[in-house]
Coordinates of C-alpha atoms in Angstrom, one line a residue:
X520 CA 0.0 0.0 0.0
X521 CA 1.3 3.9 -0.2
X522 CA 2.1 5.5 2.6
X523 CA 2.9 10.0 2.6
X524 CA 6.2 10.7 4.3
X525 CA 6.1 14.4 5.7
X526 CA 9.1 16.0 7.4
X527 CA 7.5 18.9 9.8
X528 CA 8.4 21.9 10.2
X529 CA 8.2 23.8 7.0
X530 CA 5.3 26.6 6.3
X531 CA 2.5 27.0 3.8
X532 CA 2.5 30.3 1.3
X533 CA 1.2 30.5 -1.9
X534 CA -1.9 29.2 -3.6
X535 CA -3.9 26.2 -3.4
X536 CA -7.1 26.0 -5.8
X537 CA -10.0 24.0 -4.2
X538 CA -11.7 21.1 -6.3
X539 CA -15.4 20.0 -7.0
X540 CA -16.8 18.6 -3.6
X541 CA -17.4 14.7 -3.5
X542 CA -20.0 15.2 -1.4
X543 CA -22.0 16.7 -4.0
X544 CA -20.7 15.7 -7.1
X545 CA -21.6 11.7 -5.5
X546 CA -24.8 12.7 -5.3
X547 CA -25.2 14.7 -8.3
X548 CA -23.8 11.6 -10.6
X549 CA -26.8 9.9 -8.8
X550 CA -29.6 12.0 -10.4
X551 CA -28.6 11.1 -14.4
X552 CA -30.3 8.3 -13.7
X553 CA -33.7 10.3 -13.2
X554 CA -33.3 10.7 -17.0
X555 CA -32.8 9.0 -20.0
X556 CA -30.6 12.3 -21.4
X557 CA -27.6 13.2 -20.9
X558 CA -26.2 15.3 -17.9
X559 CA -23.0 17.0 -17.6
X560 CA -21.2 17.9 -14.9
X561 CA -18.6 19.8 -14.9
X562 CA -15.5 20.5 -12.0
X563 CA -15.8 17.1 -10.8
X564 CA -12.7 15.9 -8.7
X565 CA -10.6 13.1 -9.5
X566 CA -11.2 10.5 -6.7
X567 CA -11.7 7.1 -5.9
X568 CA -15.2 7.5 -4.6
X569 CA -16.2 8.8 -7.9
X570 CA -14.2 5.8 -9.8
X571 CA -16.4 3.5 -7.7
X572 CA -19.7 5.3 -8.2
X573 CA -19.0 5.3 -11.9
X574 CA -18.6 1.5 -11.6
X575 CA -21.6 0.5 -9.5
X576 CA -23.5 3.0 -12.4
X577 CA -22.1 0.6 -15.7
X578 CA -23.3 -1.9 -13.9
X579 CA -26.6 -0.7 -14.2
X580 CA -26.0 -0.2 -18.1
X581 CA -24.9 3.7 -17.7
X582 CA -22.8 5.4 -19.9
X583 CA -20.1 7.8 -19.2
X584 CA -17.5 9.8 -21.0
X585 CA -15.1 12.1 -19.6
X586 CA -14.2 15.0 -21.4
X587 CA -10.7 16.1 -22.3
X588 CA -8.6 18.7 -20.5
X589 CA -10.6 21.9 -21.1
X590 CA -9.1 25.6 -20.9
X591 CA -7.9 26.7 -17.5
X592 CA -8.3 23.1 -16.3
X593 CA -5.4 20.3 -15.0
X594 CA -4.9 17.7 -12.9
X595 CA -5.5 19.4 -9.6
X596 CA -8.6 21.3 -10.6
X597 CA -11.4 18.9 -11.9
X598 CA -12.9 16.9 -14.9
X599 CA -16.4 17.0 -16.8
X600 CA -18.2 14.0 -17.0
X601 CA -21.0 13.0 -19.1
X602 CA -23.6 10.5 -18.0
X603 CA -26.3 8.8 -19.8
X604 CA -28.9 6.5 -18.0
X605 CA -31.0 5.9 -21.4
X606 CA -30.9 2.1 -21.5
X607 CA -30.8 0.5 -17.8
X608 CA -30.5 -2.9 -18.0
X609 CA -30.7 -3.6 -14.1
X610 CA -31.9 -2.0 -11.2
X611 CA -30.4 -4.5 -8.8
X612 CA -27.3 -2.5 -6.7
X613 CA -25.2 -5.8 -5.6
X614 CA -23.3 -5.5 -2.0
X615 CA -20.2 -6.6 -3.3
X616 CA -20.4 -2.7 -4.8
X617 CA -22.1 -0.8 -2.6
X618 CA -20.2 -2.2 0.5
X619 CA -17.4 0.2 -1.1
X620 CA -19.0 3.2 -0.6
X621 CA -22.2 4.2 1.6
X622 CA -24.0 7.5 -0.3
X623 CA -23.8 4.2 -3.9
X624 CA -27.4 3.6 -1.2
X625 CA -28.9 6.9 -2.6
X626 CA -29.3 5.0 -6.2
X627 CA -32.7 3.4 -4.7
X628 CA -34.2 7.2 -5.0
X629 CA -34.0 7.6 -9.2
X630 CA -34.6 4.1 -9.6
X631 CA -37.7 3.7 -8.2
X632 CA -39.3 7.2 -8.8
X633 CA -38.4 6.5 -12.7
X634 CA -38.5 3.0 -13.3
X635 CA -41.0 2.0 -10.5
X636 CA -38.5 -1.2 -8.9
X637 CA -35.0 -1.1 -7.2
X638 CA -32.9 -3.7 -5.2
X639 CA -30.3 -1.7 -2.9
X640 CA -28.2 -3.8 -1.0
X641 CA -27.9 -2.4 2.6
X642 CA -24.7 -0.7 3.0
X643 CA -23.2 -2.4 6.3
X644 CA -21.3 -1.2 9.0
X645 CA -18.8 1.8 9.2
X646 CA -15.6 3.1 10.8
X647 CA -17.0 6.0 12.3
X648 CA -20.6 4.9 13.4
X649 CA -24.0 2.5 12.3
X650 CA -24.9 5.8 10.0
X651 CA -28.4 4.2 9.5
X652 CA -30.7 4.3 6.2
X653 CA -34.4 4.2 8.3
X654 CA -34.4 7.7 7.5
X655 CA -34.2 7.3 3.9
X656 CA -36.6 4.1 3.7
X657 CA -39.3 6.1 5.7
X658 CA -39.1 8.8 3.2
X659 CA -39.5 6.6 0.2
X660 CA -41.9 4.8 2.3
X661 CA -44.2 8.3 2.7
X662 CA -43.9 8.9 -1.1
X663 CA -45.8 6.1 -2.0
X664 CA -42.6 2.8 -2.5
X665 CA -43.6 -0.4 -0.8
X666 CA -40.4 -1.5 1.0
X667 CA -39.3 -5.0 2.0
X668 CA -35.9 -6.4 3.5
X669 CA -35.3 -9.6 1.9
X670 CA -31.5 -10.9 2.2
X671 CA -29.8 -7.7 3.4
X672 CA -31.5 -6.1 0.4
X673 CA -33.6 -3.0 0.4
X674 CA -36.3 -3.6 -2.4
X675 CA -38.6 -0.8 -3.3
X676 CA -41.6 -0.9 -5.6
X677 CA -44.0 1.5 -6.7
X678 CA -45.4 0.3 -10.3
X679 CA -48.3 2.8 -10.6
X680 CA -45.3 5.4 -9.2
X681 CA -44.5 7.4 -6.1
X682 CA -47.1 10.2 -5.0
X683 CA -46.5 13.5 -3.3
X684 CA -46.7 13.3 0.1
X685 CA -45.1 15.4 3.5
X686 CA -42.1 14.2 4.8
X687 CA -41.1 15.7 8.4
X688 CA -37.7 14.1 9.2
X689 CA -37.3 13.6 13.1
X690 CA -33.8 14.5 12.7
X691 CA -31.8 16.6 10.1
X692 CA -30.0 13.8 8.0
X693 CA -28.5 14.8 4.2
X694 CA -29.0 11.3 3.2
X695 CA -32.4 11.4 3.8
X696 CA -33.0 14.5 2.4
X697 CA -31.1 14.1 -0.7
X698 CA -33.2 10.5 -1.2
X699 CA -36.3 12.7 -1.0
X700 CA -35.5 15.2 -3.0
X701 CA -34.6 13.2 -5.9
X702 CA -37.3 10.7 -5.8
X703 CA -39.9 13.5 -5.4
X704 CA -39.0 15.2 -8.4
X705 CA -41.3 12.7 -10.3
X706 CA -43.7 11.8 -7.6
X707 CA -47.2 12.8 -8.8
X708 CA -48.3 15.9 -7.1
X709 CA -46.5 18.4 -4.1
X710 CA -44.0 16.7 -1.5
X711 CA -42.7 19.2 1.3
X712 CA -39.9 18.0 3.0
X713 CA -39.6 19.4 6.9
X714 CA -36.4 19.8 9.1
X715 CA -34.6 19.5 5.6
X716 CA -31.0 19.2 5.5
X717 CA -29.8 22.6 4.8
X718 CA -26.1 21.8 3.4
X719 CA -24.6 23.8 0.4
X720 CA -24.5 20.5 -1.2
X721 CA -28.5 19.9 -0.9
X722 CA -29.0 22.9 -2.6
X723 CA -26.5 22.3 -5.4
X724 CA -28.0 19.0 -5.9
X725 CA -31.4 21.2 -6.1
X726 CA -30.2 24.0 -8.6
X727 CA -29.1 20.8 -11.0
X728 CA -32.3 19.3 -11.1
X729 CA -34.3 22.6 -11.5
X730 CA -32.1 22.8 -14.7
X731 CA -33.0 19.1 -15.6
X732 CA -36.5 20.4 -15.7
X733 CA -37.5 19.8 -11.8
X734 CA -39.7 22.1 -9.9
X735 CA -38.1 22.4 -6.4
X736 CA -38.9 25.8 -3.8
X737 CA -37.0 26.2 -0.7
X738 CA -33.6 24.1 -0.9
X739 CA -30.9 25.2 1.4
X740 CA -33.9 25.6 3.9
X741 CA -35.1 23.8 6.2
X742 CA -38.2 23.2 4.8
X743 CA -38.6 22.3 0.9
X744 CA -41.3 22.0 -1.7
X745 CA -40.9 19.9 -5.1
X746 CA -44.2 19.4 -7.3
X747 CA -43.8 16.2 -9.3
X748 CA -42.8 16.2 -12.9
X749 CA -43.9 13.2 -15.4
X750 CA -39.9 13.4 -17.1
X751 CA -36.6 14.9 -16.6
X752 CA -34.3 16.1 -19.0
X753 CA -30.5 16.7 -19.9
X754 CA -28.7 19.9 -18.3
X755 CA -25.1 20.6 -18.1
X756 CA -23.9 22.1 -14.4
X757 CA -20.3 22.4 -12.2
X758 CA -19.9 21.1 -9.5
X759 CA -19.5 23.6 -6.6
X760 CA -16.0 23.8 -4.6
X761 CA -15.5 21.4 -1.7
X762 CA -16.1 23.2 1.6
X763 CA -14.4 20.4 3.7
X764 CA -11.1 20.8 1.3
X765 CA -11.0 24.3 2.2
X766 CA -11.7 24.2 5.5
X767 CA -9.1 21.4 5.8
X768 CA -6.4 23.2 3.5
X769 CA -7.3 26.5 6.1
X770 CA -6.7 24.8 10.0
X771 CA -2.8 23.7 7.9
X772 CA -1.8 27.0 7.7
X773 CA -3.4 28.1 10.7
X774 CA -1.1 24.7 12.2
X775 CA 2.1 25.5 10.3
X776 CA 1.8 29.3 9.8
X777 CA 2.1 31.1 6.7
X778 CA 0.3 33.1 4.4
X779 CA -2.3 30.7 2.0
X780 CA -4.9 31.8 -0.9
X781 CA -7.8 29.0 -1.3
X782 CA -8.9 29.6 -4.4
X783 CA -12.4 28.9 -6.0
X784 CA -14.2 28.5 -2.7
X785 CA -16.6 30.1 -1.1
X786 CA -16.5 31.6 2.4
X787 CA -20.2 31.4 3.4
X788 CA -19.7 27.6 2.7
X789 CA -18.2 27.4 5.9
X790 CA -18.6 30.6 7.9
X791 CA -18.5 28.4 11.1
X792 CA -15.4 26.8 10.7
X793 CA -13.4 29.9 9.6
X794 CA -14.7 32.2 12.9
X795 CA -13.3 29.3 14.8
X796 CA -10.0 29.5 13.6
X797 CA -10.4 33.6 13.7
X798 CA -10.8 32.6 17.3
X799 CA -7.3 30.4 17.5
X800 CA -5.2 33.6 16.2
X801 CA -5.6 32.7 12.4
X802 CA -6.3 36.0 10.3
X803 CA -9.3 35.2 7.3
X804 CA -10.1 37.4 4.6
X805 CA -12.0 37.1 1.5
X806 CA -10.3 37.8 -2.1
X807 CA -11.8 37.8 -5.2
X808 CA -10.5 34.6 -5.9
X809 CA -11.2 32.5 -2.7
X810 CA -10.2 32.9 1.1
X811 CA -7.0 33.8 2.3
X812 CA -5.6 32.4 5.8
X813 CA -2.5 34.0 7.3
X814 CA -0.8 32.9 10.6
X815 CA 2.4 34.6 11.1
X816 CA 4.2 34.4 14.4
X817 CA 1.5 34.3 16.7
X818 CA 0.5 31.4 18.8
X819 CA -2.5 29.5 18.5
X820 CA -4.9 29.8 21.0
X821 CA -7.6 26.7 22.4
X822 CA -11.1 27.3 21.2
X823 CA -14.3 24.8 22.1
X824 CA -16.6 23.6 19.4
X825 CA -19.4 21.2 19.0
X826 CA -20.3 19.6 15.2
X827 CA -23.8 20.5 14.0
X828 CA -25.5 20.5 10.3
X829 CA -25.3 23.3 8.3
X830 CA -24.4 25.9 9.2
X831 CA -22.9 24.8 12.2
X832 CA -19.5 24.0 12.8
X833 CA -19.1 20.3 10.0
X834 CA -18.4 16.8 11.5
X835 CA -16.2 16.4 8.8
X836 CA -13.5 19.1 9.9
X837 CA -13.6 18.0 13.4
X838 CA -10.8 15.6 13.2
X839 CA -8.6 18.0 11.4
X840 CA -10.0 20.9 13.9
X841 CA -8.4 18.3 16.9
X842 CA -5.1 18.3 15.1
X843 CA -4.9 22.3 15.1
X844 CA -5.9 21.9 18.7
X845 CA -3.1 19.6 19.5
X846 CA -0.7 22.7 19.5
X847 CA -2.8 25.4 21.2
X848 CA -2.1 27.4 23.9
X849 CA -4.8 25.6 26.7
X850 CA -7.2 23.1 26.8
X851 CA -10.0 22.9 24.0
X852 CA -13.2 20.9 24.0
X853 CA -14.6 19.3 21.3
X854 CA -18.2 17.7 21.0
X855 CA -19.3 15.1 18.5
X856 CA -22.8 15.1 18.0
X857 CA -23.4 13.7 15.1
X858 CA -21.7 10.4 14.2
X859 CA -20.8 8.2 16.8
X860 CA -17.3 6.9 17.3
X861 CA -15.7 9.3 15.2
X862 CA -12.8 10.1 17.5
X863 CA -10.3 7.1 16.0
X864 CA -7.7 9.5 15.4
X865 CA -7.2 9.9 18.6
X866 CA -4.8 7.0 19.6
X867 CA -3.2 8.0 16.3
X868 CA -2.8 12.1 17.2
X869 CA -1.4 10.8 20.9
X870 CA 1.3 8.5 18.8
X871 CA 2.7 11.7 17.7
X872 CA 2.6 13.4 21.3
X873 CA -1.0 15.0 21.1
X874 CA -2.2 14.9 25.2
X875 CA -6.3 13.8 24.2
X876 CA -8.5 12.3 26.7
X877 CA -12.3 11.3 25.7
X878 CA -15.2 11.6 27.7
X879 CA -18.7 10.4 25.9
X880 CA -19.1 12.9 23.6
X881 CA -16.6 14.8 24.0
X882 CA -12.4 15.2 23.5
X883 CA -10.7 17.5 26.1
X884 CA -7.1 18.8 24.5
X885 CA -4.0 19.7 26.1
X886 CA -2.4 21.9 24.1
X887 CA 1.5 20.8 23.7
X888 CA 4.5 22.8 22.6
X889 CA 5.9 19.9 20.2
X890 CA 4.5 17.2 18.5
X891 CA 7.3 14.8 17.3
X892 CA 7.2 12.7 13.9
X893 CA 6.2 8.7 14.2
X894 CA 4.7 6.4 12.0
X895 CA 0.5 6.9 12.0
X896 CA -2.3 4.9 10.4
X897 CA -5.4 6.3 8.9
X898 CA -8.6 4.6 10.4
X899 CA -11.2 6.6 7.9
X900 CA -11.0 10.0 5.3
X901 CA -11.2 12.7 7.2
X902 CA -8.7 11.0 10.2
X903 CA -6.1 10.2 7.8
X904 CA -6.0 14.2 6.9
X905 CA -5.6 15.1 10.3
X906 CA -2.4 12.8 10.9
X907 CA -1.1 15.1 8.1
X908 CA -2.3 18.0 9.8
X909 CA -0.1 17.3 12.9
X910 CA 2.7 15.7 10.6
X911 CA 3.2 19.2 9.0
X912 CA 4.5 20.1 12.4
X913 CA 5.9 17.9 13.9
X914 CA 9.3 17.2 14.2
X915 CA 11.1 14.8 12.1
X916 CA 9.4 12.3 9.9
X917 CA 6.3 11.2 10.3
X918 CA 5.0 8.6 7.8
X919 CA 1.1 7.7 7.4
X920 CA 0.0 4.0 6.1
X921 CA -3.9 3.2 4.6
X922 CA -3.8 6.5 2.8
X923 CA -6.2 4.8 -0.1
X924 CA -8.5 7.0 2.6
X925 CA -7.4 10.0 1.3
X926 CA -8.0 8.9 -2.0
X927 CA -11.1 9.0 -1.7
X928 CA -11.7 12.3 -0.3
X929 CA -9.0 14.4 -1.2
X930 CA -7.6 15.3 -5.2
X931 CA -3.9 15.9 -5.4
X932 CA -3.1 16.1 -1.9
X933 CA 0.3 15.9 -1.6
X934 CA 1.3 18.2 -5.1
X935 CA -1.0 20.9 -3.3
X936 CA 0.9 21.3 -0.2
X937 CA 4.0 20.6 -1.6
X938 CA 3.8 23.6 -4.0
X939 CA 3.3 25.5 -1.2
X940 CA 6.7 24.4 0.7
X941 CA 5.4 21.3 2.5
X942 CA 8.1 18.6 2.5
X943 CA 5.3 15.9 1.5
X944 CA 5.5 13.0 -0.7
X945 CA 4.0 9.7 -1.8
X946 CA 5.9 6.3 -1.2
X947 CA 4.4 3.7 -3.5
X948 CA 3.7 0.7 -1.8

């Protein structure tokens, strides 16, 4: 397996431009199959999670193409793919494919809505908590799908079609609300979904399907309103820039210090995040271009936080967020509400000298003055990029195994820091 070997030490300046985010382009990909045209999308990052998503889709009998390098683009700032679900020759999702990746699930939404059957297999266990799917059943369940569990399989049937109905989700779950979104869009009639996940990437999934022809009020709210369409059509739409990369690519150089532009981002993607590491002495300002973070000289100083949805402060940069922490002046708290189990990186930060003890819910962290290089292993996507958080200070080498995690969330990793003076690099396994 590779492993990234990083000697500490060294800060980030310069530029770092900000790919398509997985967790909307995944779901995006997901929608062609509400139509038999073709959709484009555009800005799409080069990951494995997309690789797989593409391969559970051909099994289905999808077509893709992607495009060659257009202007302004490279390897580091996206693709455009082309996806056409005109002739599907099964609507069976086996689990020896979507075992590989969890949101592959969301492929039971479009397939029953259009073609009125679909066999999902359940999507098992995870590193960082159960992450159920009742949620997402119930709402295919309220729009009209009769669902039975048959052999780990989810099988959903609706031959005369789904209908519109109100969904009110006890708990705010982007899953769910994606599943709903999509299969409402041709559900006879008005579906309002309540306590609506209100994510950036919910409402870019939105804006693409109101191009394909969809009729959808409210999205990026917590309560939204789609009035069923008998077809969908082809549209063409980017992908919009990765919050979490940002966010990650920002708590770096508030670790190493430095002056860093993120470039095609958006700040109100992830307001939370960046008045946190205001907070912890790191200096934020918007460009035309991005976000740039600057931490010269000054300490960084211990902050609490507790993960919420949108707009709250993500789950997904609280790993990273712990790294940062691992070098602040104090003790910081950090609650985990929303997945259980996701504090695996601990052990892994403590290997490196981090001084984190866990209670419940929560992490308590001791700031230390040095963290010191060892070897690390990743234990899921967004741990893996916290071990090269604290490896971009620490002293001496420290070498992280299992990075195929990375691969799957992050595009060009190591050429993006390294540009930017990071003494990073890939061992091939």
């Amino acid at each position: 397996m590779d492993r990234i070997r990083i000697r500490g030490g060294a800060p980030l300046n310069g530029l770092i431009p900000i790919s398509g985010a997985k967790n909307a382009a995944l779901p995006l990909m997901i929608a062609s199959l509400l139509t038999e045209d073709t959709l484009e999308l555009g800005n799409v990052p080069r990951l494995a999670d997309i690789s797989s998503l593409l391969r559970i889709m051909s099994n289905f009998g999808v077509d893709h193409s992607i495009a060659g390098r257009r202007p302004g683009q490279s390897s580091e700032t996206g693709q455009t793919i082309r996806v056409t679900a005109k002739s599907i020759i099964d609507t069976c999702a086996p689990y020896e494919l979507v075992s590989t990746m969890r949101a592959s699930f969301w492929v039971i939404a479009p397939l029953v809505a259009r073609f009125g059957h679909a066999k999902v297999s359940m999507p098992g266990g995870c590193a960082i908590g159960t992450r159920p799917v009742d949620l997402l059943i119930m709402a295919l369940a309220k729009l009209g799908a009769a669902i039975e569990i048959e052999g780990g399989y989810v099988v959903a049937t609706a031959p005369k079609g789904l209908h519109g109905a109100e969904i009110d989700f006890p708990k705010v779950t982007v899953g769910g609300t994606h599943v709903a979104l999509m299969a409402a869009t041709l559900a006879q009639g008005t579906t309002v979904i309540r306590n609506a996940a209100r994510e950036p990437e919910v409402a870019d999934l939105a804006a693409c399907l109101i191009k394909m022809g969809a009729k959808i009020q409210g999205a990026g709210t917590s309560e939204i309103v789609v009035e069923g369409v008998s077809s969908l059509y082809g549209a063409s739409h980017d992908v919009m820039p990765d919050r979490i990369e940002t966010g990650t690519y920002a708590m770096a150089v508030a670790m190493t210090g430095g002056d860093l532009v993120l470039e095609n981002t958006r700040a109100e993607y992830l307001q939370a995040a960046l008045d946190v590491l205001g907070q912890a002495g790191a200096e934020v300002s918007s460009t035309h271009s991005g976000i740039r973070i600057r931490r010269n000289g000054n300490g960084i100083q211990a902050v609490d936080v507790t993960t919420d949805p949108f707009p709250g402060f993500p789950t997904d940069l609280q790993a990273q967020f712990m790294a940062l922490m691992t070098r602040a002046n104090g003790t910081s708290r950090i609650r985990e509400t929303i997945f259980e189990n996701r504090f695996m990186h601990v052990q892994e930060l403590a290997r490196l000298g981090a001084h984190i003890r866990l209670d419940g819910d929560s992490a308590y962290v001791d700031g230390v003055p040095t963290l010191k290089g060892a070897p690390v292993m990743a234990t899921d996507l967004r741990a893996s990029v916290s071990l090269v958080i604290a490896g971009l200070v620490a002293e001496g080498e420290t070498t992280i195994n299992r990075v195929y995690h990375l691969d799957r969330g992050f595009e060009a990793l190591e050429a993006k820091l390294a540009r930017c003076g990071a003494e990073i690099e890939r061992v091939r396994g």
